[in-house]
Amino acid sequence: MDVSDQIGGRFVRMSRDEIADFQGEALKHSVAQAAKSPWYAAKLKELGLDPRDIKSADNIIKLPFTTKEDLRLSYPAGMLAVEPEKIIRMHTSSGTTGKPTAIFHTREDVDCWAELMARCLYIAGARSHDVFQNMSGYGLFTGGLGLHYGAERLGMWVIPAGAGNTARQILLIRDFHVTVIHATPSYAMHIAERMVQDGEDPKRLGIKIAALGAEPYTEEMRVKLQELYGFKVFNSYGLSEMNGPGVAFECGEQRGMHIWEDAFLVEIVNPDTFEHARPGEVGELVLTTLRRDGMPIIRYRTRDLTRILDGVCPCGIAHARLDRMVGRTDDMLIIRGVNVFPSQIEEVLMRHTWLGGNYVIQLTMREALDQMTVKVEIAKSTFDGSIETIRTQRAELQKELREQVGFTVNVEIVEPGSLPASEGKARRVIDERGGHV
Ligand code: DLL
């Protein structure tokens, strides 16, 4: 792929061997840099490790994991690895529980992040002549400035629309002939359904490329969105601890997300034993920053479950591809002793064209037994008005859900627009079981 050096072309074009060589040197640098922070200095000392013990990328296994809890314990600045005056930006993670975790960036770090993000958009097909609307919240959340800097680096005309205000989003897309958008999949779905309800066709917006991420979604959801808008959806993965967006992104093949291995060292581990997963096996994604000096993070346990896809991508990029996230280790629901990920439910729902894209999973307790109720909106465009049709379709859906999870799921079909609309990360699960984890 012809990629300019302005957006890290020399890294994008690296072969597997070049990536391996680069990673060895980069890891040595990153560990030495991390050791300048009070947190890692103490950690390495405790383990009797010297940064000079790290001689190759394989030596990563000598190093300790870093968890969300470590980030909280080191809050606010225990992992800061440079003089504070070198920092030009901070973000925090969007965690809903407890203290936030803060991430710091030097000018070079922000620059590198923009480069990574620009490459992501480029491999999905975005070019400098495109008009880009960023419908992500700006501020401490990384989806705003992260995408913004990347899109500017690519040279696109950027509209920093921010999250929400759907009527204005649609107006801007129309009036400025937007060709590339960024949003969460749930918000992109909301906009399309709003338009359909108002008798408008999202296809007529003329958007070509949608970078959708920041929350899990299924292949079935992608198909539904692509059909509604007539654009191509590219999965975008990232997390604040690893800058934010720009970690992994799909190329034109739309088969897995290339993770930029010059900037992140990838491991997949068994979340119980912490051993490396076998090739192609699903496990917890563990990432080490290789090109961030302000706050390097070593072996961060993301809690995201995925696997590395086998084989060479036809696009020619040698950087590994991550499969769509199965979910987070902490999002796994245990219902009547059965492990269920919300994505398994979504997969079934999105196969039904008579259903809309918005749903919630409600968990309750009745007579000491877990109950799962799926509330899902009906699609306005396909409903023929007959109660009988709904009954039959609902029964079919219930049967499929039972086959998928192995227990009976209650299904409630609700009117379009009646469930809470998402503007950012959708809240899909409402657990009312009280005290149950
Ligand atoms: O959500 C960064 C981001 C912004 C990514 C915009 C993509 C686009 P956090 O708020 O720290 O950062 O949340 C990170 O969101 O650990 C995953 O659990 C989840 N996540 C992000 N992207 C995806 C995706 C941003 N494509 C957490 N598929 C991560 C599944 C995703 N889950």
Short mmCIF file of C-alpha atoms and ligand atoms in Angstrom, two decimals:
data_model
loop_
_atom_site.label_atom_id
_atom_site.label_comp_id
_atom_site.label_asym_id
_atom_site.label_seq_id
_atom_site.Cartn_x
_atom_site.Cartn_y
_atom_site.Cartn_z
CA MET A 1 0.00 0.00 0.00
CA ASP A 2 1.27 3.42 -0.96
CA VAL A 3 1.37 5.31 2.35
CA SER A 4 3.19 8.59 2.84
CA ASP A 5 5.79 8.98 5.58
CA GLN A 6 3.72 11.86 6.92
CA ILE A 7 1.48 9.17 8.40
CA GLY A 8 4.18 6.65 9.21
CA GLY A 9 4.44 4.95 5.82
CA ARG A 10 7.81 3.44 6.70
CA PHE A 11 6.22 1.69 9.68
CA VAL A 12 3.11 0.61 7.78
CA ARG A 13 5.27 -1.06 5.11
CA MET A 14 7.42 -3.04 7.57
CA SER A 15 7.80 -6.79 7.02
CA ARG A 16 7.41 -9.25 9.90
CA ASP A 17 11.19 -9.36 10.33
CA GLU A 18 11.46 -5.60 10.38
CA ILE A 19 8.66 -5.37 12.93
CA ALA A 20 10.44 -7.91 15.15
CA ASP A 21 13.76 -6.03 14.96
CA PHE A 22 12.10 -2.72 15.62
CA GLN A 23 10.15 -4.09 18.59
CA GLY A 24 13.28 -5.41 20.28
CA GLU A 25 14.90 -1.97 20.29
CA ALA A 26 11.65 -0.18 21.09
CA LEU A 27 10.92 -2.41 24.06
CA LYS A 28 14.38 -1.78 25.52
CA HIS A 29 13.79 1.94 25.18
CA SER A 30 10.26 1.78 26.58
CA VAL A 31 11.27 -0.19 29.68
CA ALA A 32 14.20 2.15 30.36
CA GLN A 33 11.82 5.07 29.96
CA ALA A 34 9.15 3.50 32.21
CA ALA A 35 11.81 2.97 34.88
CA LYS A 36 12.06 6.77 35.18
CA SER A 37 8.57 6.82 36.70
CA PRO A 38 8.20 6.31 40.46
CA TRP A 39 5.72 3.44 39.94
CA TYR A 40 7.79 1.31 37.57
CA ALA A 41 11.06 2.16 39.31
CA ALA A 42 9.64 0.68 42.52
CA LYS A 43 8.03 -2.23 40.71
CA LEU A 44 11.18 -3.27 38.88
CA LYS A 45 13.25 -2.90 42.04
CA GLU A 46 10.80 -5.09 43.95
CA LEU A 47 11.18 -7.78 41.29
CA GLY A 48 14.95 -7.42 41.16
CA LEU A 49 14.77 -6.42 37.49
CA ASP A 50 17.07 -4.00 35.71
CA PRO A 51 15.85 -2.44 32.44
CA ARG A 52 19.12 -3.71 30.92
CA ASP A 53 17.87 -7.27 31.49
CA ILE A 54 15.51 -6.68 28.56
CA LYS A 55 17.39 -7.58 25.41
CA SER A 56 14.68 -8.58 22.94
CA ALA A 57 10.92 -8.45 22.45
CA ASP A 58 10.65 -12.05 23.73
CA ASN A 59 11.94 -10.84 27.09
CA ILE A 60 8.57 -9.19 27.62
CA ILE A 61 7.57 -12.20 29.73
CA LYS A 62 10.11 -11.19 32.37
CA LEU A 63 8.14 -8.01 32.99
CA PRO A 64 5.19 -7.58 35.34
CA PHE A 65 1.62 -6.99 34.16
CA THR A 66 -0.02 -3.64 34.74
CA THR A 67 -3.69 -3.59 35.71
CA LYS A 68 -6.40 -0.98 35.95
CA GLU A 69 -5.95 -1.19 39.71
CA ASP A 70 -2.25 -0.29 39.34
CA LEU A 71 -3.26 2.77 37.34
CA ARG A 72 -5.66 3.77 40.11
CA LEU A 73 -3.06 3.19 42.81
CA SER A 74 -0.53 5.29 40.95
CA TYR A 75 -3.06 8.08 40.36
CA PRO A 76 -2.54 10.94 39.76
CA ALA A 77 1.02 10.89 38.48
CA GLY A 78 2.90 7.80 39.70
CA MET A 79 3.54 6.61 36.15
CA LEU A 80 4.68 9.95 34.81
CA ALA A 81 8.08 9.26 33.23
CA VAL A 82 9.19 12.75 32.13
CA GLU A 83 9.51 16.17 33.69
CA PRO A 84 5.96 17.57 34.11
CA GLU A 85 6.82 20.54 31.85
CA LYS A 86 7.27 18.13 28.94
CA ILE A 87 3.60 17.09 29.13
CA ILE A 88 1.25 18.89 26.75
CA ARG A 89 -1.95 16.83 27.17
CA MET A 90 -3.72 14.46 29.49
CA HIS A 91 -6.81 12.31 29.12
CA THR A 92 -8.63 10.11 31.56
CA SER A 93 -10.24 6.77 31.02
CA SER A 94 -14.00 6.65 30.91
CA GLY A 95 -14.30 4.15 33.75
CA THR A 96 -17.63 4.36 35.50
CA THR A 97 -16.41 3.04 38.83
CA GLY A 98 -13.97 4.59 41.27
CA LYS A 99 -11.22 7.06 40.50
CA PRO A 100 -10.41 7.89 36.90
CA THR A 101 -7.05 6.93 35.52
CA ALA A 102 -4.98 9.66 33.94
CA ILE A 103 -2.73 9.27 30.91
CA PHE A 104 -0.06 11.84 29.98
CA HIS A 105 1.39 12.74 26.59
CA THR A 106 4.44 14.71 25.51
CA ARG A 107 4.42 16.63 22.22
CA GLU A 108 6.10 13.66 20.50
CA ASP A 109 3.51 11.31 21.97
CA VAL A 110 0.61 13.40 20.67
CA ASP A 111 2.36 13.56 17.33
CA CYS A 112 2.85 9.81 17.18
CA TRP A 113 -0.79 9.24 18.16
CA ALA A 114 -1.97 11.51 15.33
CA GLU A 115 0.24 9.56 12.93
CA LEU A 116 -1.21 6.22 14.10
CA MET A 117 -4.75 7.53 13.81
CA ALA A 118 -4.14 8.98 10.36
CA ARG A 119 -2.82 5.63 9.11
CA CYS A 120 -5.94 3.93 10.43
CA LEU A 121 -8.21 6.23 8.47
CA TYR A 122 -6.01 5.91 5.41
CA ILE A 123 -6.04 2.12 5.28
CA ALA A 124 -9.83 2.22 5.49
CA GLY A 125 -9.81 4.35 2.34
CA ALA A 126 -10.09 7.93 3.66
CA ARG A 127 -8.08 10.53 1.69
CA SER A 128 -7.24 14.20 2.07
CA HIS A 129 -10.12 15.27 -0.20
CA ASP A 130 -12.68 13.69 2.14
CA VAL A 131 -14.90 15.64 4.53
CA PHE A 132 -14.85 14.08 7.97
CA GLN A 133 -17.44 14.50 10.72
CA ASN A 134 -16.37 13.45 14.18
CA MET A 135 -19.44 12.62 16.24
CA SER A 136 -17.50 11.63 19.32
CA GLY A 137 -17.49 13.50 22.62
CA TYR A 138 -14.58 15.96 22.87
CA GLY A 139 -12.85 16.44 26.21
CA LEU A 140 -11.30 13.89 28.50
CA PHE A 141 -12.70 11.10 26.32
CA THR A 142 -10.14 10.24 23.67
CA GLY A 143 -12.53 9.68 20.76
CA GLY A 144 -12.83 13.43 20.15
CA LEU A 145 -9.28 14.79 20.02
CA GLY A 146 -7.81 11.41 19.04
CA LEU A 147 -9.75 11.16 15.81
CA HIS A 148 -9.56 14.89 15.26
CA TYR A 149 -5.77 15.07 15.20
CA GLY A 150 -5.55 11.97 13.01
CA ALA A 151 -8.05 13.27 10.49
CA GLU A 152 -6.29 16.64 10.35
CA ARG A 153 -2.94 14.91 9.87
CA LEU A 154 -4.43 13.12 6.89
CA GLY A 155 -5.52 16.48 5.59
CA MET A 156 -9.26 15.93 5.60
CA TRP A 157 -11.75 18.74 6.09
CA VAL A 158 -12.68 18.10 9.71
CA ILE A 159 -16.03 18.92 11.32
CA PRO A 160 -15.66 18.56 15.11
CA ALA A 161 -19.39 18.02 15.65
CA GLY A 162 -19.03 16.26 19.02
CA ALA A 163 -21.61 13.85 20.38
CA GLY A 164 -25.38 14.25 20.35
CA ASN A 165 -27.76 16.77 18.79
CA THR A 166 -28.85 14.40 16.06
CA ALA A 167 -30.75 16.95 13.98
CA ARG A 168 -27.63 19.11 13.73
CA GLN A 169 -25.44 16.11 12.88
CA ILE A 170 -27.69 15.29 9.93
CA LEU A 171 -27.78 18.90 8.81
CA LEU A 172 -23.98 19.17 8.83
CA ILE A 173 -23.54 15.88 6.98
CA ARG A 174 -25.91 17.08 4.26
CA ASP A 175 -24.74 20.65 3.93
CA PHE A 176 -21.03 19.87 3.89
CA HIS A 177 -21.23 16.64 1.87
CA VAL A 178 -19.57 14.57 4.54
CA THR A 179 -17.97 11.39 3.16
CA VAL A 180 -16.35 9.94 6.29
CA ILE A 181 -17.86 9.76 9.76
CA HIS A 182 -16.74 8.61 13.17
CA ALA A 183 -19.21 7.55 15.88
CA THR A 184 -20.04 4.65 18.11
CA PRO A 185 -22.02 1.96 16.28
CA SER A 186 -24.98 2.51 18.60
CA TYR A 187 -25.07 6.23 17.80
CA ALA A 188 -24.73 5.60 14.06
CA MET A 189 -27.70 3.24 14.39
CA HIS A 190 -29.67 5.82 16.31
CA ILE A 191 -29.15 8.48 13.63
CA ALA A 192 -30.25 6.11 10.87
CA GLU A 193 -33.35 5.01 12.74
CA ARG A 194 -34.29 8.61 13.52
CA MET A 195 -34.05 9.40 9.83
CA VAL A 196 -36.15 6.39 8.84
CA GLN A 197 -38.78 7.39 11.39
CA ASP A 198 -38.87 10.84 9.84
CA GLY A 199 -39.39 9.28 6.43
CA GLU A 200 -35.85 9.95 5.23
CA ASP A 201 -33.35 7.59 3.69
CA PRO A 202 -29.87 7.55 5.32
CA LYS A 203 -28.41 6.33 2.01
CA ARG A 204 -29.11 9.72 0.50
CA LEU A 205 -26.59 11.30 2.87
CA GLY A 206 -23.88 9.93 0.60
CA ILE A 207 -21.47 8.89 3.38
CA LYS A 208 -18.87 6.42 2.08
CA ILE A 209 -16.83 5.40 5.11
CA ALA A 210 -17.79 4.97 8.76
CA ALA A 211 -15.15 4.44 11.43
CA LEU A 212 -17.12 2.84 14.22
CA GLY A 213 -15.78 1.70 17.56
CA ALA A 214 -15.31 2.49 21.26
CA GLU A 215 -17.79 -0.26 22.12
CA PRO A 216 -18.29 -3.88 21.11
CA TYR A 217 -20.55 -4.71 18.19
CA THR A 218 -21.19 -7.75 16.10
CA GLU A 219 -20.65 -8.51 12.42
CA GLU A 220 -24.47 -8.64 12.18
CA MET A 221 -24.67 -5.05 13.46
CA ARG A 222 -22.11 -4.00 10.83
CA VAL A 223 -24.21 -5.61 8.09
CA LYS A 224 -27.35 -3.84 9.32
CA LEU A 225 -25.62 -0.47 9.40
CA GLN A 226 -24.06 -0.94 5.97
CA GLU A 227 -27.46 -1.78 4.52
CA LEU A 228 -29.12 1.21 6.15
CA TYR A 229 -26.54 3.77 5.02
CA GLY A 230 -24.96 2.16 1.99
CA PHE A 231 -21.49 2.92 3.40
CA LYS A 232 -18.65 0.63 4.47
CA VAL A 233 -18.10 0.21 8.21
CA PHE A 234 -14.58 -0.12 9.57
CA ASN A 235 -14.06 -1.40 13.07
CA SER A 236 -11.91 0.87 15.20
CA TYR A 237 -10.38 -0.30 18.48
CA GLY A 238 -8.53 1.57 21.15
CA LEU A 239 -8.44 2.41 24.82
CA SER A 240 -7.37 5.46 26.79
CA GLU A 241 -4.50 3.60 28.44
CA MET A 242 -3.00 3.03 24.97
CA ASN A 243 -3.67 6.67 23.89
CA GLY A 244 -7.27 6.01 22.80
CA PRO A 245 -8.42 5.31 19.25
CA GLY A 246 -5.69 4.49 16.73
CA VAL A 247 -4.56 1.20 18.25
CA ALA A 248 -6.15 -1.18 15.73
CA PHE A 249 -8.27 -0.55 12.66
CA GLU A 250 -9.67 -2.43 9.71
CA CYS A 251 -8.28 -2.02 6.22
CA GLY A 252 -10.35 -2.22 3.01
CA GLU A 253 -10.58 -5.99 3.41
CA GLN A 254 -12.76 -5.54 6.53
CA ARG A 255 -11.40 -8.75 7.99
CA GLY A 256 -9.89 -8.00 11.36
CA MET A 257 -8.15 -4.90 12.70
CA HIS A 258 -4.46 -4.29 12.00
CA ILE A 259 -2.78 -3.43 15.25
CA TRP A 260 0.19 -1.09 14.84
CA GLU A 261 2.99 -3.24 16.16
CA ASP A 262 5.61 -0.50 15.93
CA ALA A 263 3.68 1.29 18.68
CA PHE A 264 2.13 -1.58 20.66
CA LEU A 265 3.56 -4.95 21.61
CA VAL A 266 0.71 -7.45 21.51
CA GLU A 267 0.19 -10.49 23.71
CA ILE A 268 -2.89 -12.65 24.14
CA VAL A 269 -3.01 -14.40 27.50
CA ASN A 270 -5.27 -16.83 29.24
CA PRO A 271 -7.05 -14.55 31.75
CA ASP A 272 -6.86 -17.19 34.50
CA THR A 273 -3.36 -18.57 34.15
CA PHE A 274 -1.72 -15.53 32.43
CA GLU A 275 0.05 -17.96 30.11
CA HIS A 276 0.29 -16.99 26.45
CA ALA A 277 -2.66 -18.27 24.46
CA ARG A 278 -1.99 -20.70 21.63
CA PRO A 279 -1.94 -19.13 18.13
CA GLY A 280 -5.49 -18.28 17.10
CA GLU A 281 -6.91 -18.90 20.57
CA VAL A 282 -9.13 -16.27 22.22
CA GLY A 283 -7.72 -14.66 25.34
CA GLU A 284 -7.18 -11.33 27.07
CA LEU A 285 -5.38 -8.73 25.04
CA VAL A 286 -2.27 -7.41 26.80
CA LEU A 287 -0.52 -4.36 25.36
CA THR A 288 2.77 -2.57 25.95
CA THR A 289 3.38 0.93 24.61
CA LEU A 290 6.50 1.11 22.46
CA ARG A 291 6.44 4.72 21.34
CA ARG A 292 5.14 6.75 24.27
CA ASP A 293 7.59 8.54 26.52
CA GLY A 294 5.33 10.63 28.75
CA MET A 295 3.78 7.57 30.33
CA PRO A 296 4.89 4.19 29.06
CA ILE A 297 2.68 1.29 30.18
CA ILE A 298 4.03 -2.23 30.33
CA ARG A 299 1.91 -5.34 29.73
CA TYR A 300 -1.43 -3.66 30.30
CA ARG A 301 -4.24 -6.14 30.88
CA THR A 302 -6.98 -4.61 28.75
CA ARG A 303 -9.69 -7.10 29.89
CA ASP A 304 -10.75 -7.25 26.23
CA LEU A 305 -11.12 -10.71 24.79
CA THR A 306 -9.99 -11.38 21.25
CA ARG A 307 -7.54 -13.42 19.19
CA ILE A 308 -4.91 -12.78 16.56
CA LEU A 309 -6.09 -13.78 13.12
CA ASP A 310 -3.99 -16.24 11.21
CA GLY A 311 -2.59 -15.66 7.73
CA VAL A 312 -1.41 -12.75 5.67
CA CYS A 313 -3.84 -9.93 4.92
CA PRO A 314 -4.41 -9.47 1.17
CA CYS A 315 -3.91 -5.71 1.64
CA GLY A 316 -0.20 -6.38 2.10
CA ILE A 317 0.16 -4.87 5.57
CA ALA A 318 2.16 -7.23 7.79
CA HIS A 319 0.98 -5.82 11.13
CA ALA A 320 -1.07 -8.47 12.97
CA ARG A 321 -4.85 -8.45 12.78
CA LEU A 322 -7.09 -8.64 15.84
CA ASP A 323 -10.45 -10.33 15.55
CA ARG A 324 -13.58 -8.45 16.58
CA MET A 325 -13.72 -8.22 20.38
CA VAL A 326 -15.83 -10.96 21.97
CA GLY A 327 -16.42 -8.68 24.96
CA ARG A 328 -14.65 -7.72 28.14
CA THR A 329 -13.80 -10.20 30.87
CA ASP A 330 -15.86 -8.04 33.22
CA ASP A 331 -18.85 -7.89 30.82
CA MET A 332 -19.41 -11.60 30.91
CA LEU A 333 -22.80 -12.36 32.40
CA ILE A 334 -23.30 -15.45 34.51
CA ILE A 335 -26.92 -16.49 34.19
CA ARG A 336 -28.07 -19.67 35.88
CA GLY A 337 -24.48 -20.77 35.83
CA VAL A 338 -24.14 -20.17 32.08
CA ASN A 339 -21.58 -17.67 30.76
CA VAL A 340 -23.11 -15.25 28.28
CA PHE A 341 -21.63 -12.27 26.47
CA PRO A 342 -24.03 -9.52 25.36
CA SER A 343 -22.57 -9.94 21.85
CA GLN A 344 -24.14 -13.42 21.64
CA ILE A 345 -27.55 -11.86 22.11
CA GLU A 346 -26.85 -9.06 19.64
CA GLU A 347 -25.75 -11.58 17.02
CA VAL A 348 -29.20 -13.21 17.07
CA LEU A 349 -31.17 -9.95 17.23
CA MET A 350 -29.38 -8.31 14.32
CA ARG A 351 -30.11 -11.23 12.02
CA HIS A 352 -33.79 -10.22 12.14
CA THR A 353 -34.48 -7.50 9.63
CA TRP A 354 -37.88 -6.75 11.21
CA LEU A 355 -36.06 -5.59 14.35
CA GLY A 356 -34.36 -2.25 14.85
CA GLY A 357 -30.82 -1.78 16.15
CA ASN A 358 -31.56 -0.71 19.70
CA TYR A 359 -31.92 -3.22 22.50
CA VAL A 360 -31.25 -3.74 26.22
CA ILE A 361 -30.69 -6.85 28.26
CA GLN A 362 -32.37 -6.73 31.64
CA LEU A 363 -31.43 -9.16 34.38
CA THR A 364 -33.71 -9.81 37.31
CA MET A 365 -34.18 -12.45 39.99
CA ARG A 366 -37.39 -14.44 40.45
CA GLU A 367 -37.68 -17.16 43.07
CA ALA A 368 -33.91 -17.35 43.36
CA LEU A 369 -33.57 -17.87 39.62
CA ASP A 370 -31.89 -15.46 37.21
CA GLN A 371 -34.18 -14.10 34.52
CA MET A 372 -33.01 -12.50 31.29
CA THR A 373 -35.34 -10.19 29.41
CA VAL A 374 -34.32 -8.78 26.07
CA LYS A 375 -36.14 -5.61 25.12
CA VAL A 376 -35.75 -4.76 21.49
CA GLU A 377 -37.27 -2.12 19.25
CA ILE A 378 -39.16 -3.13 16.16
CA ALA A 379 -37.94 -1.61 12.88
CA LYS A 380 -40.39 0.94 11.59
CA SER A 381 -39.64 0.23 7.96
CA THR A 382 -40.47 -3.48 8.03
CA PHE A 383 -43.42 -3.75 10.42
CA ASP A 384 -46.65 -4.60 8.56
CA GLY A 385 -48.96 -3.61 11.41
CA SER A 386 -50.20 -7.09 12.25
CA ILE A 387 -50.06 -8.31 15.85
CA GLU A 388 -50.12 -11.87 14.56
CA THR A 389 -46.91 -11.33 12.57
CA ILE A 390 -45.18 -9.95 15.68
CA ARG A 391 -46.32 -12.95 17.72
CA THR A 392 -44.94 -15.44 15.24
CA GLN A 393 -41.68 -13.57 14.76
CA ARG A 394 -41.25 -13.11 18.49
CA ALA A 395 -41.68 -16.84 19.09
CA GLU A 396 -39.08 -17.59 16.42
CA LEU A 397 -36.67 -15.09 17.98
CA GLN A 398 -37.17 -16.57 21.44
CA LYS A 399 -36.40 -20.03 20.08
CA GLU A 400 -33.18 -18.81 18.47
CA LEU A 401 -32.08 -17.05 21.65
CA ARG A 402 -32.72 -20.21 23.62
CA GLU A 403 -30.61 -22.17 21.17
CA GLN A 404 -27.85 -19.56 21.45
CA VAL A 405 -27.60 -19.37 25.25
CA GLY A 406 -29.19 -22.59 26.48
CA PHE A 407 -31.95 -21.15 28.67
CA THR A 408 -35.27 -19.37 28.09
CA VAL A 409 -34.96 -15.66 27.44
CA ASN A 410 -38.01 -13.39 27.79
CA VAL A 411 -38.46 -11.19 24.76
CA GLU A 412 -40.27 -7.85 24.75
CA ILE A 413 -40.80 -6.14 21.42
CA VAL A 414 -41.14 -2.40 21.91
CA GLU A 415 -41.97 0.56 19.68
CA PRO A 416 -39.28 2.31 17.65
CA GLY A 417 -37.58 5.05 19.66
CA SER A 418 -38.88 3.86 23.05
CA LEU A 419 -35.60 2.59 24.51
CA PRO A 420 -32.97 5.06 25.76
CA ALA A 421 -30.99 6.33 22.77
CA SER A 422 -27.20 6.15 22.84
CA GLU A 423 -25.02 9.11 21.90
CA GLY A 424 -21.78 7.44 22.94
CA LYS A 425 -21.15 4.06 24.46
CA ALA A 426 -24.48 2.24 24.72
CA ARG A 427 -25.50 0.74 28.04
CA ARG A 428 -26.80 -2.64 26.96
CA VAL A 429 -27.07 -4.49 30.25
CA ILE A 430 -29.24 -3.51 33.20
CA ASP A 431 -28.56 -5.84 36.07
CA GLU A 432 -31.27 -5.64 38.71
CA ARG A 433 -30.37 -8.83 40.50
CA GLY A 434 -28.93 -6.93 43.47
CA GLY A 435 -25.70 -8.13 45.02
CA HIS A 436 -25.17 -10.52 42.17
CA VAL A 437 -21.93 -10.22 40.28
O1 DLL B 1 -13.17 3.99 23.79
C1 DLL B 1 -11.13 4.76 22.80
C2 DLL B 1 -11.79 4.79 21.47
C3 DLL B 1 -12.41 5.95 21.03
C4 DLL B 1 -11.73 3.70 20.63
C5 DLL B 1 -13.01 6.00 19.78
C6 DLL B 1 -12.31 3.73 19.37
C7 DLL B 1 -12.94 4.88 18.96
P1 DLL B 1 -11.97 3.98 26.53
O2 DLL B 1 -13.07 4.90 26.83
O3 DLL B 1 -10.80 3.92 27.46
O4 DLL B 1 -11.34 4.32 25.13
O5 DLL B 1 -12.60 2.54 26.38
C8 DLL B 1 -11.80 1.47 25.96
O6 DLL B 1 -13.70 0.32 24.98
O7 DLL B 1 -11.02 -1.52 26.43
C9 DLL B 1 -12.92 -1.89 24.92
O8 DLL B 1 -13.51 -2.59 26.00
C10 DLL B 1 -13.93 -0.92 24.34
N1 DLL B 1 -13.72 -0.78 22.89
C11 DLL B 1 -13.11 0.21 22.24
N2 DLL B 1 -13.15 0.01 20.91
C12 DLL B 1 -13.79 -1.17 20.72
C13 DLL B 1 -14.14 -1.96 19.58
C14 DLL B 1 -12.01 4.32 23.93
N3 DLL B 1 -13.88 -1.56 18.35
C15 DLL B 1 -12.62 0.20 25.92
N4 DLL B 1 -14.77 -3.14 19.81
C16 DLL B 1 -11.82 -0.97 25.41
C17 DLL B 1 -15.05 -3.56 21.05
C18 DLL B 1 -14.14 -1.68 22.00
N5 DLL B 1 -14.76 -2.86 22.15
#
